[in-house]
């Protein structure tokens, strides 16, 4: 399967139109949040509406520039994977919305416990105290995990979530899509998990990932490529 990976659209609908060929080539679209432009939450809805016209399979979360109530729009469009596990084409999808508390100037900044709380359904123990075992899970989270190439700000400091990193190390999804830190456009690994921050779509950046099942039926990431308009 081929996934188009985008994040941080920030209301720039024109960039979506420039990706029409990539939308056509993709089996599904993974969106890492920030529908709205910084300080202009009203730009989120037009971006969502344009995005939903581009592909029939979209899996998305909210960013820190989106209001928390905007999740209702994602649910109405049937593209939210926040606080739920969605199964499709043999894969499972889960997501976490918002960004960690930092400047306090964006509408959806949260405590780390809240960020990782959105992902609990993939890590909750069963009645016998056993953790789930996944070989087909894709996680989409606006806030990156700590200490990767995907969470470094301009002064070289890692600003990702330690709890989200712990969750990844425990659950071991095959692919993690993140965003939020525009300057940390990168691909990295946590164990066997591929972590990709495609960069901000509003800056013309995106990524493409290809995934297939191996001979034992487990899903593997074949390739992930950072691309630009």
PDB file of C-alpha atoms in Angstrom, residues 61-197:
ATOM      1  CA  UNK A  61      -5.735  13.958  13.976  1.00  0.00           C
ATOM      2  CA  UNK A  62      -5.869  17.536  15.254  1.00  0.00           C
ATOM      3  CA  UNK A  63      -2.863  19.793  15.753  1.00  0.00           C
ATOM      4  CA  UNK A  64      -2.122  22.387  18.395  1.00  0.00           C
ATOM      5  CA  UNK A  65      -3.409  25.174  16.114  1.00  0.00           C
ATOM      6  CA  UNK A  66      -6.822  23.488  15.871  1.00  0.00           C
ATOM      7  CA  UNK A  67      -9.484  23.970  18.504  1.00  0.00           C
ATOM      8  CA  UNK A  68     -10.282  20.810  20.460  1.00  0.00           C
ATOM      9  CA  UNK A  69     -13.942  21.060  19.421  1.00  0.00           C
ATOM     10  CA  UNK A  70     -12.871  20.721  15.791  1.00  0.00           C
ATOM     11  CA  UNK A  71     -12.671  16.963  16.383  1.00  0.00           C
ATOM     12  CA  UNK A  72     -16.421  16.916  15.756  1.00  0.00           C
ATOM     13  CA  UNK A  73     -15.786  18.043  12.178  1.00  0.00           C
ATOM     14  CA  UNK A  74     -13.287  15.204  11.693  1.00  0.00           C
ATOM     15  CA  UNK A  75     -15.721  12.697  13.123  1.00  0.00           C
ATOM     16  CA  UNK A  76     -18.516  13.977  10.901  1.00  0.00           C
ATOM     17  CA  UNK A  77     -16.186  13.545   7.923  1.00  0.00           C
ATOM     18  CA  UNK A  78     -15.309  10.033   9.189  1.00  0.00           C
ATOM     19  CA  UNK A  79     -11.541  10.645   9.095  1.00  0.00           C
ATOM     20  CA  UNK A  80     -10.651  10.797  12.815  1.00  0.00           C
ATOM     21  CA  UNK A  81      -8.437   8.140  14.400  1.00  0.00           C
ATOM     22  CA  UNK A  82      -8.201   9.962  17.738  1.00  0.00           C
ATOM     23  CA  UNK A  83      -8.796   7.859  20.864  1.00  0.00           C
ATOM     24  CA  UNK A  84      -9.932   4.912  18.760  1.00  0.00           C
ATOM     25  CA  UNK A  85      -8.554   2.037  16.720  1.00  0.00           C
ATOM     26  CA  UNK A  86      -9.783   1.968  13.136  1.00  0.00           C
ATOM     27  CA  UNK A  87      -9.295  -1.171  11.041  1.00  0.00           C
ATOM     28  CA  UNK A  88      -9.009  -1.047   7.258  1.00  0.00           C
ATOM     29  CA  UNK A  89      -7.360  -3.214   4.584  1.00  0.00           C
ATOM     30  CA  UNK A  90      -5.678  -5.408   7.188  1.00  0.00           C
ATOM     31  CA  UNK A  91      -4.129  -2.436   9.014  1.00  0.00           C
ATOM     32  CA  UNK A  92      -5.030  -0.725  12.281  1.00  0.00           C
ATOM     33  CA  UNK A  93      -4.874   3.045  12.798  1.00  0.00           C
ATOM     34  CA  UNK A  94      -4.802   5.073  16.009  1.00  0.00           C
ATOM     35  CA  UNK A  95      -4.098   8.740  16.717  1.00  0.00           C
ATOM     36  CA  UNK A  96      -3.290  11.458  19.250  1.00  0.00           C
ATOM     37  CA  UNK A  97      -4.279  15.103  18.880  1.00  0.00           C
ATOM     38  CA  UNK A  98      -2.738  18.397  19.949  1.00  0.00           C
ATOM     39  CA  UNK A  99       0.697  19.492  21.075  1.00  0.00           C
ATOM     40  CA  UNK A 100       2.477  19.491  24.394  1.00  0.00           C
ATOM     41  CA  UNK A 101       2.259  22.590  26.581  1.00  0.00           C
ATOM     42  CA  UNK A 102       4.838  25.127  25.443  1.00  0.00           C
ATOM     43  CA  UNK A 103       4.012  28.727  24.565  1.00  0.00           C
ATOM     44  CA  UNK A 104       0.364  28.726  25.588  1.00  0.00           C
ATOM     45  CA  UNK A 105      -0.436  30.745  22.472  1.00  0.00           C
ATOM     46  CA  UNK A 106      -2.148  27.951  20.531  1.00  0.00           C
ATOM     47  CA  UNK A 107      -5.581  26.538  21.354  1.00  0.00           C
ATOM     48  CA  UNK A 108      -4.803  22.836  21.770  1.00  0.00           C
ATOM     49  CA  UNK A 109      -1.794  22.437  24.054  1.00  0.00           C
ATOM     50  CA  UNK A 110      -2.034  19.471  26.431  1.00  0.00           C
ATOM     51  CA  UNK A 111      -0.232  17.631  29.196  1.00  0.00           C
ATOM     52  CA  UNK A 112       1.816  14.617  28.106  1.00  0.00           C
ATOM     53  CA  UNK A 113      -0.564  12.293  29.939  1.00  0.00           C
ATOM     54  CA  UNK A 114      -3.401  13.623  27.787  1.00  0.00           C
ATOM     55  CA  UNK A 115      -1.442  13.185  24.556  1.00  0.00           C
ATOM     56  CA  UNK A 116      -0.586   9.558  25.258  1.00  0.00           C
ATOM     57  CA  UNK A 117      -4.052   8.986  26.731  1.00  0.00           C
ATOM     58  CA  UNK A 118      -5.511   9.225  23.216  1.00  0.00           C
ATOM     59  CA  UNK A 119      -3.502   6.089  22.369  1.00  0.00           C
ATOM     60  CA  UNK A 120      -4.559   3.902  25.293  1.00  0.00           C
ATOM     61  CA  UNK A 121      -6.714   1.501  23.294  1.00  0.00           C
ATOM     62  CA  UNK A 122      -3.598   0.107  21.625  1.00  0.00           C
ATOM     63  CA  UNK A 123      -1.798  -0.476  24.924  1.00  0.00           C
ATOM     64  CA  UNK A 124      -4.474  -1.355  27.514  1.00  0.00           C
ATOM     65  CA  UNK A 125      -3.950  -4.698  29.228  1.00  0.00           C
ATOM     66  CA  UNK A 126      -6.581  -7.375  28.782  1.00  0.00           C
ATOM     67  CA  UNK A 127      -8.401  -9.136  31.632  1.00  0.00           C
ATOM     68  CA  UNK A 128      -5.433 -11.461  32.110  1.00  0.00           C
ATOM     69  CA  UNK A 129      -2.931  -8.610  32.317  1.00  0.00           C
ATOM     70  CA  UNK A 130      -1.479  -9.099  28.841  1.00  0.00           C
ATOM     71  CA  UNK A 131      -0.565  -6.224  26.537  1.00  0.00           C
ATOM     72  CA  UNK A 132      -1.831  -6.304  22.942  1.00  0.00           C
ATOM     73  CA  UNK A 133       0.563  -7.540  20.271  1.00  0.00           C
ATOM     74  CA  UNK A 134       0.588  -5.573  17.032  1.00  0.00           C
ATOM     75  CA  UNK A 135       2.181  -6.215  13.644  1.00  0.00           C
ATOM     76  CA  UNK A 136      -0.130  -3.955  11.654  1.00  0.00           C
ATOM     77  CA  UNK A 137      -0.512  -0.720  13.647  1.00  0.00           C
ATOM     78  CA  UNK A 138       0.007   2.780  12.232  1.00  0.00           C
ATOM     79  CA  UNK A 139      -0.046   5.679  14.700  1.00  0.00           C
ATOM     80  CA  UNK A 140      -0.655   9.308  13.763  1.00  0.00           C
ATOM     81  CA  UNK A 141       0.283  11.904  16.375  1.00  0.00           C
ATOM     82  CA  UNK A 142       0.771  15.623  15.938  1.00  0.00           C
ATOM     83  CA  UNK A 143       3.262  15.852  18.783  1.00  0.00           C
ATOM     84  CA  UNK A 144       6.478  13.921  18.038  1.00  0.00           C
ATOM     85  CA  UNK A 145       8.153  11.468  20.391  1.00  0.00           C
ATOM     86  CA  UNK A 146      11.200  12.719  22.272  1.00  0.00           C
ATOM     87  CA  UNK A 147      14.808  12.291  21.135  1.00  0.00           C
ATOM     88  CA  UNK A 148      14.481  11.589  17.434  1.00  0.00           C
ATOM     89  CA  UNK A 149      15.362  13.569  14.339  1.00  0.00           C
ATOM     90  CA  UNK A 150      11.695  14.585  14.225  1.00  0.00           C
ATOM     91  CA  UNK A 151      11.476  16.717  17.399  1.00  0.00           C
ATOM     92  CA  UNK A 152      14.455  19.090  17.249  1.00  0.00           C
ATOM     93  CA  UNK A 153      13.810  22.850  17.304  1.00  0.00           C
ATOM     94  CA  UNK A 154      16.156  25.474  15.903  1.00  0.00           C
ATOM     95  CA  UNK A 155      18.439  25.635  18.950  1.00  0.00           C
ATOM     96  CA  UNK A 156      19.030  21.886  18.841  1.00  0.00           C
ATOM     97  CA  UNK A 157      16.786  21.015  21.793  1.00  0.00           C
ATOM     98  CA  UNK A 158      14.543  17.927  21.599  1.00  0.00           C
ATOM     99  CA  UNK A 159      11.007  18.968  22.509  1.00  0.00           C
ATOM    100  CA  UNK A 160       9.035  15.786  21.875  1.00  0.00           C
ATOM    101  CA  UNK A 161       7.008  13.769  24.355  1.00  0.00           C
ATOM    102  CA  UNK A 162       8.822  11.266  26.567  1.00  0.00           C
ATOM    103  CA  UNK A 163       5.570   9.443  27.312  1.00  0.00           C
ATOM    104  CA  UNK A 164       4.752   9.069  23.634  1.00  0.00           C
ATOM    105  CA  UNK A 165       8.227   7.652  23.060  1.00  0.00           C
ATOM    106  CA  UNK A 166       7.649   5.155  25.877  1.00  0.00           C
ATOM    107  CA  UNK A 167       4.340   4.189  24.277  1.00  0.00           C
ATOM    108  CA  UNK A 168       6.058   3.578  20.926  1.00  0.00           C
ATOM    109  CA  UNK A 169       8.765   1.480  22.562  1.00  0.00           C
ATOM    110  CA  UNK A 170       6.074  -0.616  24.270  1.00  0.00           C
ATOM    111  CA  UNK A 171       3.472  -0.955  21.519  1.00  0.00           C
ATOM    112  CA  UNK A 172       5.880  -1.040  18.543  1.00  0.00           C
ATOM    113  CA  UNK A 173       3.696   0.308  15.724  1.00  0.00           C
ATOM    114  CA  UNK A 174       5.153  -0.262  12.267  1.00  0.00           C
ATOM    115  CA  UNK A 175       4.842   3.424  11.323  1.00  0.00           C
ATOM    116  CA  UNK A 176       4.444   6.662  13.281  1.00  0.00           C
ATOM    117  CA  UNK A 177       3.411   9.850  11.497  1.00  0.00           C
ATOM    118  CA  UNK A 178       4.025  13.094  13.323  1.00  0.00           C
ATOM    119  CA  UNK A 179       4.369  16.819  12.592  1.00  0.00           C
ATOM    120  CA  UNK A 180       4.271  20.013  14.673  1.00  0.00           C
ATOM    121  CA  UNK A 181       8.013  20.823  14.510  1.00  0.00           C
ATOM    122  CA  UNK A 182       8.353  22.327  11.042  1.00  0.00           C
ATOM    123  CA  UNK A 183      12.154  22.456  11.121  1.00  0.00           C
ATOM    124  CA  UNK A 184      12.439  18.751  12.007  1.00  0.00           C
ATOM    125  CA  UNK A 185      11.406  17.310   8.683  1.00  0.00           C
ATOM    126  CA  UNK A 186      12.973  13.868   8.942  1.00  0.00           C
ATOM    127  CA  UNK A 187      12.716  10.092   8.987  1.00  0.00           C
ATOM    128  CA  UNK A 188      14.008   8.154  11.987  1.00  0.00           C
ATOM    129  CA  UNK A 189      13.526   4.880  13.858  1.00  0.00           C
ATOM    130  CA  UNK A 190      12.593   3.878  17.380  1.00  0.00           C
ATOM    131  CA  UNK A 191      13.514   0.211  17.383  1.00  0.00           C
ATOM    132  CA  UNK A 192      11.802  -1.227  14.312  1.00  0.00           C
ATOM    133  CA  UNK A 193       9.229   1.571  14.215  1.00  0.00           C
ATOM    134  CA  UNK A 194       9.654   4.079  11.391  1.00  0.00           C
ATOM    135  CA  UNK A 195       8.953   7.645  12.538  1.00  0.00           C
ATOM    136  CA  UNK A 196       8.361  10.308   9.897  1.00  0.00           C
ATOM    137  CA  UNK A 197       7.792  14.040  10.183  1.00  0.00           C
TER     138      UNK A 197
END
